[in-house]
């Protein structure tokens, strides 16, 4: 995990349901006593040799976090082009 993320989050758990194309993420932000959970809906888009992951929806178990994430998704689409050397591995887990 990235060093900066390790400074901010403790006890990260992550699971993927490739059949439903969902991810669940739980983090404990540094200094907080209760974890924050996220549920993501994603899709993989293959265009020739390129593969992108697009987050279509994110929901959180905290109302204020959920609102921030919702506003963020409205203003910018979360699309990430998967590097070609990693796409085969990523697709094994997400597809």
PDB file of C-alpha atoms in Angstrom, residues 1 10-18 21-28 36-42 53 55 78 89-90 93-94:
ATOM      1  CA  UNK A   1       0.000   0.000   0.000  1.00  0.00           C
ATOM      2  CA  UNK A  10      -5.468   1.976   9.417  1.00  0.00           C
ATOM      3  CA  UNK A  11      -7.025  -1.489   9.129  1.00  0.00           C
ATOM      4  CA  UNK A  12      -8.055  -1.430   5.514  1.00  0.00           C
ATOM      5  CA  UNK A  13     -10.246  -4.299   4.302  1.00  0.00           C
ATOM      6  CA  UNK A  14     -11.167  -4.788   0.687  1.00  0.00           C
ATOM      7  CA  UNK A  15     -13.332  -7.315  -1.145  1.00  0.00           C
ATOM      8  CA  UNK A  16     -14.524  -7.711  -4.724  1.00  0.00           C
ATOM      9  CA  UNK A  17     -17.570  -9.459  -6.165  1.00  0.00           C
ATOM     10  CA  UNK A  18     -16.611  -9.772  -9.830  1.00  0.00           C
ATOM     11  CA  UNK A  21     -19.043  -5.918 -10.350  1.00  0.00           C
ATOM     12  CA  UNK A  22     -18.969  -4.464  -6.844  1.00  0.00           C
ATOM     13  CA  UNK A  23     -16.248  -3.639  -4.344  1.00  0.00           C
ATOM     14  CA  UNK A  24     -16.469  -3.146  -0.603  1.00  0.00           C
ATOM     15  CA  UNK A  25     -13.845  -1.127   1.217  1.00  0.00           C
ATOM     16  CA  UNK A  26     -13.599  -0.390   4.929  1.00  0.00           C
ATOM     17  CA  UNK A  27     -11.031   2.027   6.346  1.00  0.00           C
ATOM     18  CA  UNK A  28     -10.259   3.419   9.752  1.00  0.00           C
ATOM     19  CA  UNK A  36     -15.937   4.059   7.327  1.00  0.00           C
ATOM     20  CA  UNK A  37     -17.316   1.579   4.802  1.00  0.00           C
ATOM     21  CA  UNK A  38     -17.741   2.138   1.078  1.00  0.00           C
ATOM     22  CA  UNK A  39     -19.639   0.109  -1.513  1.00  0.00           C
ATOM     23  CA  UNK A  40     -18.698   0.689  -5.169  1.00  0.00           C
ATOM     24  CA  UNK A  41     -20.325  -0.375  -8.405  1.00  0.00           C
ATOM     25  CA  UNK A  42     -17.901  -0.518 -11.300  1.00  0.00           C
ATOM     26  CA  UNK A  53     -12.301   0.678 -14.881  1.00  0.00           C
ATOM     27  CA  UNK A  55     -16.719   3.641 -10.931  1.00  0.00           C
ATOM     28  CA  UNK A  78     -13.943   8.210 -12.004  1.00  0.00           C
ATOM     29  CA  UNK A  89      -4.129  -9.572 -13.710  1.00  0.00           C
ATOM     30  CA  UNK A  90      -6.729  -6.912 -12.875  1.00  0.00           C
ATOM     31  CA  UNK A  93     -10.014 -10.352 -10.198  1.00  0.00           C
ATOM     32  CA  UNK A  94     -12.586  -7.856 -11.479  1.00  0.00           C
TER      33      UNK A  94
END
